[in-house]
JSON list of C-alpha atoms in Angstrom, two decimals:
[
{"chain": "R", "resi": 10, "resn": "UNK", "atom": "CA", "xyz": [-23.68, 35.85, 37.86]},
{"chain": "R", "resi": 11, "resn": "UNK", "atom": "CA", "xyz": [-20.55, 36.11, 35.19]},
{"chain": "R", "resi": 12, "resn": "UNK", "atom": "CA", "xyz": [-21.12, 36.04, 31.64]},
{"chain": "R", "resi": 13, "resn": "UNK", "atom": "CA", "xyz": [-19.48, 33.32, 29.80]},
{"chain": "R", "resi": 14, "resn": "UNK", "atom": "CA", "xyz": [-19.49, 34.85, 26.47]},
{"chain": "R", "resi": 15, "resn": "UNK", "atom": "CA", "xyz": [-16.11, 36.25, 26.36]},
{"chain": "R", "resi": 16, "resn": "UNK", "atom": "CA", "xyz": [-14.50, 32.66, 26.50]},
{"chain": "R", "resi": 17, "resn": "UNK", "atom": "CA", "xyz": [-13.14, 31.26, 23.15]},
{"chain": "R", "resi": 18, "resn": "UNK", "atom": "CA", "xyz": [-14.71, 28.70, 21.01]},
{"chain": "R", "resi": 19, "resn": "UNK", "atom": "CA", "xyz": [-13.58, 25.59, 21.58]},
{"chain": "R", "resi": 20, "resn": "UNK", "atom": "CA", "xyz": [-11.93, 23.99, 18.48]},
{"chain": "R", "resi": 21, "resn": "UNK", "atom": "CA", "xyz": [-14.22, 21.98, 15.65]},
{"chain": "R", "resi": 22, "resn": "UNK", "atom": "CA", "xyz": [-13.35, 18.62, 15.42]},
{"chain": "R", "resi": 23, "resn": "UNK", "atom": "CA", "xyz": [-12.84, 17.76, 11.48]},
{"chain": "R", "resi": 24, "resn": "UNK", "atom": "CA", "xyz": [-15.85, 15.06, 10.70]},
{"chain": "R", "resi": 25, "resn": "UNK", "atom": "CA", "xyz": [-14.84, 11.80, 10.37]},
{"chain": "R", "resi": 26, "resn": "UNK", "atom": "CA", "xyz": [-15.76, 11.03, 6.41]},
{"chain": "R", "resi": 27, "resn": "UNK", "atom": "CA", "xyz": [-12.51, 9.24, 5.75]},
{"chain": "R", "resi": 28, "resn": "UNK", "atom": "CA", "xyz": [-13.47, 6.72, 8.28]},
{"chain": "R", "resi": 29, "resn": "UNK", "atom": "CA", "xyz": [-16.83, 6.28, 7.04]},
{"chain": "R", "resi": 30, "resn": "UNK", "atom": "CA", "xyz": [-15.90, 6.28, 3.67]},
{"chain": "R", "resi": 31, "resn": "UNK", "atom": "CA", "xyz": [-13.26, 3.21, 4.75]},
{"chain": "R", "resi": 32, "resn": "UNK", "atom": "CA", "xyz": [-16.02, 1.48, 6.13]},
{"chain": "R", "resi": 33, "resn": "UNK", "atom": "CA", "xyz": [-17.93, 1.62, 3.03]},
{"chain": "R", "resi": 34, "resn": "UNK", "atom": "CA", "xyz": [-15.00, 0.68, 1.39]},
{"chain": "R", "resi": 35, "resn": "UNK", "atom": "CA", "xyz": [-13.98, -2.18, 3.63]},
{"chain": "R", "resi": 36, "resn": "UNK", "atom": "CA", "xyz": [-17.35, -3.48, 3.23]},
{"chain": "R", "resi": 37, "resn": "UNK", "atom": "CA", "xyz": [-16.92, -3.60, -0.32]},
{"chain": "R", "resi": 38, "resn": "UNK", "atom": "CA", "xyz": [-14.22, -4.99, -0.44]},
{"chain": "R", "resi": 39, "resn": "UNK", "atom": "CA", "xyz": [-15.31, -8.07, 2.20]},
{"chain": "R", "resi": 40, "resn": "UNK", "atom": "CA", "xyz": [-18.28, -8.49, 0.14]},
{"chain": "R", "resi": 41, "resn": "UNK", "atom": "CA", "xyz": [-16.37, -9.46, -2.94]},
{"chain": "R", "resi": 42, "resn": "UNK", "atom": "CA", "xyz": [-13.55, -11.48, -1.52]},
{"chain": "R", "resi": 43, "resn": "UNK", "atom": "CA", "xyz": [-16.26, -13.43, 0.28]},
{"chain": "R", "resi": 44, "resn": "UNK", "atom": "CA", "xyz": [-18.39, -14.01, -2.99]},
{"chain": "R", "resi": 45, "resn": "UNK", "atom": "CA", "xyz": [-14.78, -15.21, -4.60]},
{"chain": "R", "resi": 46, "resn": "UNK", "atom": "CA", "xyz": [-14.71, -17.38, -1.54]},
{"chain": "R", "resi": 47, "resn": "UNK", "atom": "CA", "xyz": [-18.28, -18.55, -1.75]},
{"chain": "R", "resi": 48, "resn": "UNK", "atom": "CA", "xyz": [-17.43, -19.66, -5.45]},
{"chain": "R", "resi": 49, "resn": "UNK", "atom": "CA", "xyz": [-14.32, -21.65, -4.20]},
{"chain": "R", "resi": 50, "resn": "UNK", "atom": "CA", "xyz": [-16.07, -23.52, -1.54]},
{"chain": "R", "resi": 51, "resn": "UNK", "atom": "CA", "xyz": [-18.85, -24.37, -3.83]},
{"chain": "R", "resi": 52, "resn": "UNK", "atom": "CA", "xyz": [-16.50, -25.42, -6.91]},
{"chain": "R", "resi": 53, "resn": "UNK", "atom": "CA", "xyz": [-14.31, -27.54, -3.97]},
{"chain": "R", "resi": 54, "resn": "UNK", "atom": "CA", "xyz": [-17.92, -29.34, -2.45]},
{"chain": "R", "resi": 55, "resn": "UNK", "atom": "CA", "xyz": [-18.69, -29.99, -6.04]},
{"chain": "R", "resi": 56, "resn": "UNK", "atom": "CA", "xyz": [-15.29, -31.87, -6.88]},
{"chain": "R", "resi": 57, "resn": "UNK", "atom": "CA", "xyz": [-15.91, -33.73, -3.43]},
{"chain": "R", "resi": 58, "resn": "UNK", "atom": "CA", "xyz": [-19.09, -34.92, -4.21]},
{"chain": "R", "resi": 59, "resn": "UNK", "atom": "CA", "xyz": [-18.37, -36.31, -7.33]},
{"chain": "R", "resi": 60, "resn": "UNK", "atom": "CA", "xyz": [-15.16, -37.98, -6.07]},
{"chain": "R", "resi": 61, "resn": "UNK", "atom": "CA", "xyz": [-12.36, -35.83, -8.14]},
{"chain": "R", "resi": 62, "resn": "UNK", "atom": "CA", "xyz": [-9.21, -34.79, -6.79]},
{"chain": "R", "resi": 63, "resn": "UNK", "atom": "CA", "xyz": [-9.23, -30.98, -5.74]},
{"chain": "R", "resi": 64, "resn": "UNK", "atom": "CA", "xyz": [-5.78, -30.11, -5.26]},
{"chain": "R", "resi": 65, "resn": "UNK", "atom": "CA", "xyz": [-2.80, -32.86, -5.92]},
{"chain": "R", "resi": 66, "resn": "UNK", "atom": "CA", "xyz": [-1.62, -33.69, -2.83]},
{"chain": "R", "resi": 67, "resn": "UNK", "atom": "CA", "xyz": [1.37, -32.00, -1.04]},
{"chain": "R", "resi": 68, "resn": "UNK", "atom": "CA", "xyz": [1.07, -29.41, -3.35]},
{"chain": "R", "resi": 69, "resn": "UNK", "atom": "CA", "xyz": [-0.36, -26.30, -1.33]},
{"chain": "R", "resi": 70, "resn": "UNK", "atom": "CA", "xyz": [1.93, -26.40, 1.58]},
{"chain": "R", "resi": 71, "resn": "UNK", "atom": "CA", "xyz": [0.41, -25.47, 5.18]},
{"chain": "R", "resi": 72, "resn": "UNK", "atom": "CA", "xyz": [3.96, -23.98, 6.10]},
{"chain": "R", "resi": 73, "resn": "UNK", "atom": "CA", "xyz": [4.55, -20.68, 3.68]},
{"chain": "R", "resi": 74, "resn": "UNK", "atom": "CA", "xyz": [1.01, -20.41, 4.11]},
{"chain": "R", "resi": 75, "resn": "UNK", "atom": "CA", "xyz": [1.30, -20.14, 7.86]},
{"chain": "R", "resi": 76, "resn": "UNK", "atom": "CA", "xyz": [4.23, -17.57, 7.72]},
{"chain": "R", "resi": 77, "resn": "UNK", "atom": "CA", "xyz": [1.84, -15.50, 5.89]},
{"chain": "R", "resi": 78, "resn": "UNK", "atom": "CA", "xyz": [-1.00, -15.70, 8.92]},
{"chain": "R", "resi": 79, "resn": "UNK", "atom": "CA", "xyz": [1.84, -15.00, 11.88]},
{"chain": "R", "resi": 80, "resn": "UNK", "atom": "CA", "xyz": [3.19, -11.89, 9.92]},
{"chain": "R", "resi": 81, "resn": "UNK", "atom": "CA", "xyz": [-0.06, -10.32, 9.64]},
{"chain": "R", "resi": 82, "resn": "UNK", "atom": "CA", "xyz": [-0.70, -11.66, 12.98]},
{"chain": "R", "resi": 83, "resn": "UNK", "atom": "CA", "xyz": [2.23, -9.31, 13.79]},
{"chain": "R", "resi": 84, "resn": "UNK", "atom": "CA", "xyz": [1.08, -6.43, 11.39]},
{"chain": "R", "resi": 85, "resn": "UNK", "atom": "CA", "xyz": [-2.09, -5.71, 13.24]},
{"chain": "R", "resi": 86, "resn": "UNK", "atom": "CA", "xyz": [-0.12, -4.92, 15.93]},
{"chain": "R", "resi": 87, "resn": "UNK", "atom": "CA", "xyz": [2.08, -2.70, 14.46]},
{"chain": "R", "resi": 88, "resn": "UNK", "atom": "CA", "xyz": [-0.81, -1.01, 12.85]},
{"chain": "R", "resi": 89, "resn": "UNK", "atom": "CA", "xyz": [-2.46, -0.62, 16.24]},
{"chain": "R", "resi": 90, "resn": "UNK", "atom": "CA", "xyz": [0.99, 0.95, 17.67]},
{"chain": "R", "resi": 91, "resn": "UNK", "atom": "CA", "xyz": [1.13, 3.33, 14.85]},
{"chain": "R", "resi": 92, "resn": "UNK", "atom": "CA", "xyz": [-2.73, 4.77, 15.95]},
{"chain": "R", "resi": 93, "resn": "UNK", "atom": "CA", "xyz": [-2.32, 4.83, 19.19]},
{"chain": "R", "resi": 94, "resn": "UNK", "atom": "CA", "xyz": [1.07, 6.60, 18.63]},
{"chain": "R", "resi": 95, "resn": "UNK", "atom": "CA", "xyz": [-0.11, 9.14, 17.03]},
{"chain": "R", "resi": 96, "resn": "UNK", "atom": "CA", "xyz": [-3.66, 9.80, 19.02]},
{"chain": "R", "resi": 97, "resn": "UNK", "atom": "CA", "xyz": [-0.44, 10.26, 21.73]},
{"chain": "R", "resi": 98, "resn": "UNK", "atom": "CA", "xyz": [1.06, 13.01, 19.53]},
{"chain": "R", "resi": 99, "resn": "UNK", "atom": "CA", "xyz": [4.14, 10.21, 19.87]},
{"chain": "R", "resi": 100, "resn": "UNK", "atom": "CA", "xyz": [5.51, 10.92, 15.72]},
{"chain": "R", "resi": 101, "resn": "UNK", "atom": "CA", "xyz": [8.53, 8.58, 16.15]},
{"chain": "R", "resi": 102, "resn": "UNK", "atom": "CA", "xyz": [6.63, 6.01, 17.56]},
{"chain": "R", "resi": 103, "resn": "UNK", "atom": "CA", "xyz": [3.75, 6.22, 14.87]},
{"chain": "R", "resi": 104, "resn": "UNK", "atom": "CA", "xyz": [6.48, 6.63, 11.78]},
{"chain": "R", "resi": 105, "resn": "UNK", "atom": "CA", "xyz": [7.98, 3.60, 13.15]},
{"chain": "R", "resi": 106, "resn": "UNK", "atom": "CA", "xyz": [5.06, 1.60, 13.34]},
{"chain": "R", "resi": 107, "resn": "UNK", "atom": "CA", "xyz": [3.99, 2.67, 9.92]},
{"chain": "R", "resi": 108, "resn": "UNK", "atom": "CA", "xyz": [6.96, 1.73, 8.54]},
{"chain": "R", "resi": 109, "resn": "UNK", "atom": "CA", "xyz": [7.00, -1.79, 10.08]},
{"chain": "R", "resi": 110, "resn": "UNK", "atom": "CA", "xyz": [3.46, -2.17, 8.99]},
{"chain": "R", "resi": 111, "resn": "UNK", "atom": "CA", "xyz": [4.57, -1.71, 5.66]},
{"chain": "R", "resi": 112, "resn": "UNK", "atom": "CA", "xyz": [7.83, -3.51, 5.35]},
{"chain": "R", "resi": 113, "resn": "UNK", "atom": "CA", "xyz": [5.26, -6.63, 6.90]},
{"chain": "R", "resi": 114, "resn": "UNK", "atom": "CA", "xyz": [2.91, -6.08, 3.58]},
{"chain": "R", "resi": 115, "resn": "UNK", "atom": "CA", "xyz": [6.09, -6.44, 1.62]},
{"chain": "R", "resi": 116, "resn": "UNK", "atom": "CA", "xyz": [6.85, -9.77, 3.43]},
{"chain": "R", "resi": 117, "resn": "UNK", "atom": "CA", "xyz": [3.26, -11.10, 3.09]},
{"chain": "R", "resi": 118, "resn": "UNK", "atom": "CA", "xyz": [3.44, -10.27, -0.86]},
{"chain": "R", "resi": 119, "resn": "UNK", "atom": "CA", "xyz": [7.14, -12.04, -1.14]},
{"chain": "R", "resi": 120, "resn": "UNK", "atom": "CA", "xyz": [5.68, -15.21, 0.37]},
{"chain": "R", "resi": 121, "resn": "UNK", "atom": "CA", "xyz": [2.19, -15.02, -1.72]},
{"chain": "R", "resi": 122, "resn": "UNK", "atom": "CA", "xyz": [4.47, -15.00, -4.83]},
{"chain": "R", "resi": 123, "resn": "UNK", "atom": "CA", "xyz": [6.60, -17.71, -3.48]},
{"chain": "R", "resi": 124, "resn": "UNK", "atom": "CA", "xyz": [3.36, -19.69, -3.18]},
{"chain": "R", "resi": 125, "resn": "UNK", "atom": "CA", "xyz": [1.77, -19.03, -6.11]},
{"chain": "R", "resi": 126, "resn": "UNK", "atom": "CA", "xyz": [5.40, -20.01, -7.64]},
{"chain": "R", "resi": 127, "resn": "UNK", "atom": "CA", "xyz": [5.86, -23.09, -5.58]},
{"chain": "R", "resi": 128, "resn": "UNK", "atom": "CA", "xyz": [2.82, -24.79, -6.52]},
{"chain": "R", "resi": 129, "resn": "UNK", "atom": "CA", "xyz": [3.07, -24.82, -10.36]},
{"chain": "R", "resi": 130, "resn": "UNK", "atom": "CA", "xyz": [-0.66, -23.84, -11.13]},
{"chain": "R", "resi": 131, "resn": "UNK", "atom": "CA", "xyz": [-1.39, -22.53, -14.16]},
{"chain": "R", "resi": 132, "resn": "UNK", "atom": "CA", "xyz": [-4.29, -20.40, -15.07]},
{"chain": "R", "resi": 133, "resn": "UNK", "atom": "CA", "xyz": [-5.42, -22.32, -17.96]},
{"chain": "R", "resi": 134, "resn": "UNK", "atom": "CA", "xyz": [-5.07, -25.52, -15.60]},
{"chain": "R", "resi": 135, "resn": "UNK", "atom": "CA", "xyz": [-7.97, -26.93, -13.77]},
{"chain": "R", "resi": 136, "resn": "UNK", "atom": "CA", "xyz": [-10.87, -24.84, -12.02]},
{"chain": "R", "resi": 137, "resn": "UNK", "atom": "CA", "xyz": [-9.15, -25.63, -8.70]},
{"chain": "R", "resi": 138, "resn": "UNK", "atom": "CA", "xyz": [-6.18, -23.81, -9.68]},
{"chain": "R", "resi": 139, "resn": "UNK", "atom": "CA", "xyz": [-7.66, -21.37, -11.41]},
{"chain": "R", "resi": 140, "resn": "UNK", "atom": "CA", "xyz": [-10.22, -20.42, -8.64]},
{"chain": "R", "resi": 141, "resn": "UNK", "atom": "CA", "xyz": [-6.92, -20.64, -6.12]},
{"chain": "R", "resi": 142, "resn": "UNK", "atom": "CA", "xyz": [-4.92, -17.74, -8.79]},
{"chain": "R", "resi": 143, "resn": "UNK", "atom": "CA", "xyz": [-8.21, -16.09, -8.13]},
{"chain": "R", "resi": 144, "resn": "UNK", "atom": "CA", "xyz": [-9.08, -16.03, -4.32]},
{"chain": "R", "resi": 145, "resn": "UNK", "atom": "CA", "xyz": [-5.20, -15.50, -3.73]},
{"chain": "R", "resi": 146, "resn": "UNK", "atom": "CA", "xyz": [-4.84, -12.81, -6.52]},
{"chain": "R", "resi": 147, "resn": "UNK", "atom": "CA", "xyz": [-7.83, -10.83, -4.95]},
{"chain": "R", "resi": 148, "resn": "UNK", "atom": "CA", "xyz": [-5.87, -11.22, -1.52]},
{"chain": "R", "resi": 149, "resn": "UNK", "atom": "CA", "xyz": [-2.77, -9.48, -3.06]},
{"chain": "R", "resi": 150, "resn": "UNK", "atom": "CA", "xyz": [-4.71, -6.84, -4.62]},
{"chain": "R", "resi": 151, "resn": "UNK", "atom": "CA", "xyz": [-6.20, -5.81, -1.44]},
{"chain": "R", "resi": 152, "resn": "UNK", "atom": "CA", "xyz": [-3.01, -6.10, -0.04]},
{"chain": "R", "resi": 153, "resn": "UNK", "atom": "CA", "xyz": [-1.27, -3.76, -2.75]},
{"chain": "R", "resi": 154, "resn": "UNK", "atom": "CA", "xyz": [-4.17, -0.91, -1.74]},
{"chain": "R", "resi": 155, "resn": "UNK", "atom": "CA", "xyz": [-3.53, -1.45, 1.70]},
{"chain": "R", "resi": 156, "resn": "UNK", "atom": "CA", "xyz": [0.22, -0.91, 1.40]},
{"chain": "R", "resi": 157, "resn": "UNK", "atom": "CA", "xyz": [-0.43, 2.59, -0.88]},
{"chain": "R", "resi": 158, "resn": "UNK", "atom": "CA", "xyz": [-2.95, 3.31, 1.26]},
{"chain": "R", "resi": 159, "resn": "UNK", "atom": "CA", "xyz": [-0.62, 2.94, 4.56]},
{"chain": "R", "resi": 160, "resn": "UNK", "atom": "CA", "xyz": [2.04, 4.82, 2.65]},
{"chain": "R", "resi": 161, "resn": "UNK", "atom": "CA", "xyz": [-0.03, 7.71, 1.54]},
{"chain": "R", "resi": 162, "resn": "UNK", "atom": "CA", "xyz": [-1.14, 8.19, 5.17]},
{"chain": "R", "resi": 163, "resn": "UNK", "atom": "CA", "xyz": [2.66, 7.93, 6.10]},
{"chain": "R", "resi": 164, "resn": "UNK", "atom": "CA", "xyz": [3.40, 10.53, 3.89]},
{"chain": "R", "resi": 165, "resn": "UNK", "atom": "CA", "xyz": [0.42, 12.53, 5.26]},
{"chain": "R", "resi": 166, "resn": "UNK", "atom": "CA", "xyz": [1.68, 12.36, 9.04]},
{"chain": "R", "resi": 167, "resn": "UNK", "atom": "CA", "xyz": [5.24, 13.31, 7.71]},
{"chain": "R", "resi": 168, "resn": "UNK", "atom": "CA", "xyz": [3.72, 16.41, 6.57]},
{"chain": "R", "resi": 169, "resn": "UNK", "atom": "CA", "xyz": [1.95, 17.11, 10.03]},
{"chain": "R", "resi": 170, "resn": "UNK", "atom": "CA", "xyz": [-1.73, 16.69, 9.00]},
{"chain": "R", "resi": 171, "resn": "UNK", "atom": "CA", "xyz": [-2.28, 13.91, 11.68]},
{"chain": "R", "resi": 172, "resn": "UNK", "atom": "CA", "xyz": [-2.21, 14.26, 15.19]},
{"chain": "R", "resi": 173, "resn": "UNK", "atom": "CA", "xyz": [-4.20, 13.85, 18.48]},
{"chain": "R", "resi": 174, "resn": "UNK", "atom": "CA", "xyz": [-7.35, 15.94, 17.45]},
{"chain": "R", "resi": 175, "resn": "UNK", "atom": "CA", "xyz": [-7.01, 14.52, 13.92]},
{"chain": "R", "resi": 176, "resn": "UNK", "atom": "CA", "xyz": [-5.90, 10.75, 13.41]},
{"chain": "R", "resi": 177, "resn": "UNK", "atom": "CA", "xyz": [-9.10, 9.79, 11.88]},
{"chain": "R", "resi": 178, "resn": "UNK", "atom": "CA", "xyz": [-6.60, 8.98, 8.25]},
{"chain": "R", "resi": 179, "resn": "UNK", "atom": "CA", "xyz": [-4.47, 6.99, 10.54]},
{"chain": "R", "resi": 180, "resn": "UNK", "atom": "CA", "xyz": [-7.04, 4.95, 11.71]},
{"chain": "R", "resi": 181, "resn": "UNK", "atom": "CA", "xyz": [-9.14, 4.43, 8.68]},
{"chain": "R", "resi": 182, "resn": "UNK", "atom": "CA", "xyz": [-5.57, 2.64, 7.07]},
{"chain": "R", "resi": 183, "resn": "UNK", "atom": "CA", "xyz": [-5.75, 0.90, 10.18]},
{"chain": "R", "resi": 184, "resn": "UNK", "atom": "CA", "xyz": [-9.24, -0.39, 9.55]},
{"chain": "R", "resi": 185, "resn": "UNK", "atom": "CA", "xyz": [-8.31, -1.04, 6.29]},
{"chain": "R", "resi": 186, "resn": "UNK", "atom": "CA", "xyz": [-5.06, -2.98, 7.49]},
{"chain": "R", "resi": 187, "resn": "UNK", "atom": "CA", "xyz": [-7.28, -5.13, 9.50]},
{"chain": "R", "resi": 188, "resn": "UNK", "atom": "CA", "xyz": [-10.00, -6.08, 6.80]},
{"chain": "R", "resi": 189, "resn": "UNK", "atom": "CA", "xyz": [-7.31, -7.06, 4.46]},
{"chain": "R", "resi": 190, "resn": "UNK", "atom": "CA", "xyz": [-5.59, -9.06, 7.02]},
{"chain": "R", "resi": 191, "resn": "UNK", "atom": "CA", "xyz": [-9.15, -10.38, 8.10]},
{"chain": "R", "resi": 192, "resn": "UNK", "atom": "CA", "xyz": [-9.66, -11.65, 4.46]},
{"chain": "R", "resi": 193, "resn": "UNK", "atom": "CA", "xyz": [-6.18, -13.43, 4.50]},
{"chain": "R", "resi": 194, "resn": "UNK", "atom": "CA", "xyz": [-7.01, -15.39, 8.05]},
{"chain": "R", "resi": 195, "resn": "UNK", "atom": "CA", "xyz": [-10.38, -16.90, 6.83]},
{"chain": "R", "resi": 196, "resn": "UNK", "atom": "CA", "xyz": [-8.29, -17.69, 3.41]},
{"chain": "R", "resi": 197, "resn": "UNK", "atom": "CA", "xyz": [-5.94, -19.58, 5.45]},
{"chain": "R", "resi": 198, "resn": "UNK", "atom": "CA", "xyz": [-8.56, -21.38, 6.77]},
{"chain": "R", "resi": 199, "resn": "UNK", "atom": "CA", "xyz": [-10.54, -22.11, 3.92]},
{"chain": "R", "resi": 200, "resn": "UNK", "atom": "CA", "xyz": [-7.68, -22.99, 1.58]},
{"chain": "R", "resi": 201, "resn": "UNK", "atom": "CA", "xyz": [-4.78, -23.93, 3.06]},
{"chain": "R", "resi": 202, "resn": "UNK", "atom": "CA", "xyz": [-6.00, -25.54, 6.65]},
{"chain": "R", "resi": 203, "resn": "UNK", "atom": "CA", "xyz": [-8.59, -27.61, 5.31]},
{"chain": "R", "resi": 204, "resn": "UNK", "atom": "CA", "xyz": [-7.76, -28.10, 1.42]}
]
C-alpha cells in the first residue's frame, strides 16, 4: 500500500459571496421594481374602472419601446458569451463580449431618453405620467448599476483577477444583467404592449 500524503493540496476554490450577495441584491432590486409595478397596474385598473383616459392615445409608441426589448434580447447573449468566455480562459472573447454588453446598455438608455422625450409627460402632469417617469426611471437606474457594475468587472478581468477557477464576479454581473433586463421585458409588457 503507497501513502498518499506526499501529494499536493489541491487548490481552494474562493467561496462564492459575490454571487450570493448578487442574488440578494437582485432580489431586492425585483422586489421594488415589482411593487412600482404593482402601484402602476393598480393606479391604471382604477382609471379603467371609472372610465378616464390612461394614456392619450398614440402617445407611448409600441415601436422605440420594442427596440428597447430586441437589444436586451441581444444583450443577454452577449452577457452569456462574455461568462462562458472567460470560464474558457478565452480573454478576447470575454473583453469583447463585455464590451458589447455595455455599448447595448448605452443603446437601451439612448432610446429610454428618447421615449421619455417623445412622449411629452411631465412630472407634475397626471398620475399616469407620473407613475410612467417612475416605473421607467427605476428601469434606468437599474440599468445605470448594471452598466458600472459590468464595467467594474471589465476592469477586474483586465487586471487578471477572473479566470476559469474564478469567474464567480463575471457571472454575478451576468445575473445582474439578466434581472435588469428581466425587469425591462415584463415593463414592456405591462406598459407599452397592453397600455
Amino acid at each position: 500500500m503507497t501513502a498518499t500524503t506526499g501529494l499536493p493540496a489541491a487548490e481552494l476554490r474562493r467561496p462564492r459571496t459575490v454571487v450570493v450577495g448578487t442574488m440578494f441584491g437582485s432580489a431586492a432590486a425585483l422586489m421594488t421594481f415589482f411593487g412600482l409595478l404593482a402601484l402602476y397596474l393598480n393606479a391604471r385598473s382604477d382609471a379603467r374602472i371609472e372610465g378616464t383616459e390612461w394614456f392619450p392615445e398614440g402617445v407611448v409608441e409600441l415601436g422605440p419601446s420594442g427596440f428597447v426589448f430586441w437589444t436586451l434580447i441581444l444583450s443577454t447573449f452577449t452577457v452569456r458569451w462574455a461568462v462562458q468566455a472567460i470560464g474558457n480562459e478565452d480573454r478576447r472573447n470575454a473583453y469583447v463580449a463585455m464590451a458589447l454588453t455595455g455599448l447595448f446598455g448605452a443603446a437601451v438608455f439612448n432610446q429610454m431618453w428618447f421615449i421619455l422625450n417623445d412622449t411629452g409627460f411631465a412630472l407634475d402632469g397626471s398620475t399616469a405620467e407620473l407613475l410612467f417617469f417612475v416605473l421607467n426611471g427605476t428601469f434606468i437606474v437599474f440599468l445605470i448599476l448594471a452598466v458600472i457594475f459590468l464595467a467594474l468587472t471589465t476592469l477586474r478581468a483586465l487586471f487578471g483577477q477572473f479566470g476559469p477557477r474564478q469567474d464567480d464576479g463575471v457571472a454575478s454581473a451576468a445575473l445582474f444583467w439578466h434581472v435588469v433586463s428581466f425587469m425591462y421585458w415584463v415593463t414592456w409588457i405591462a406598459v407599452y404592449v397592453t397600455k
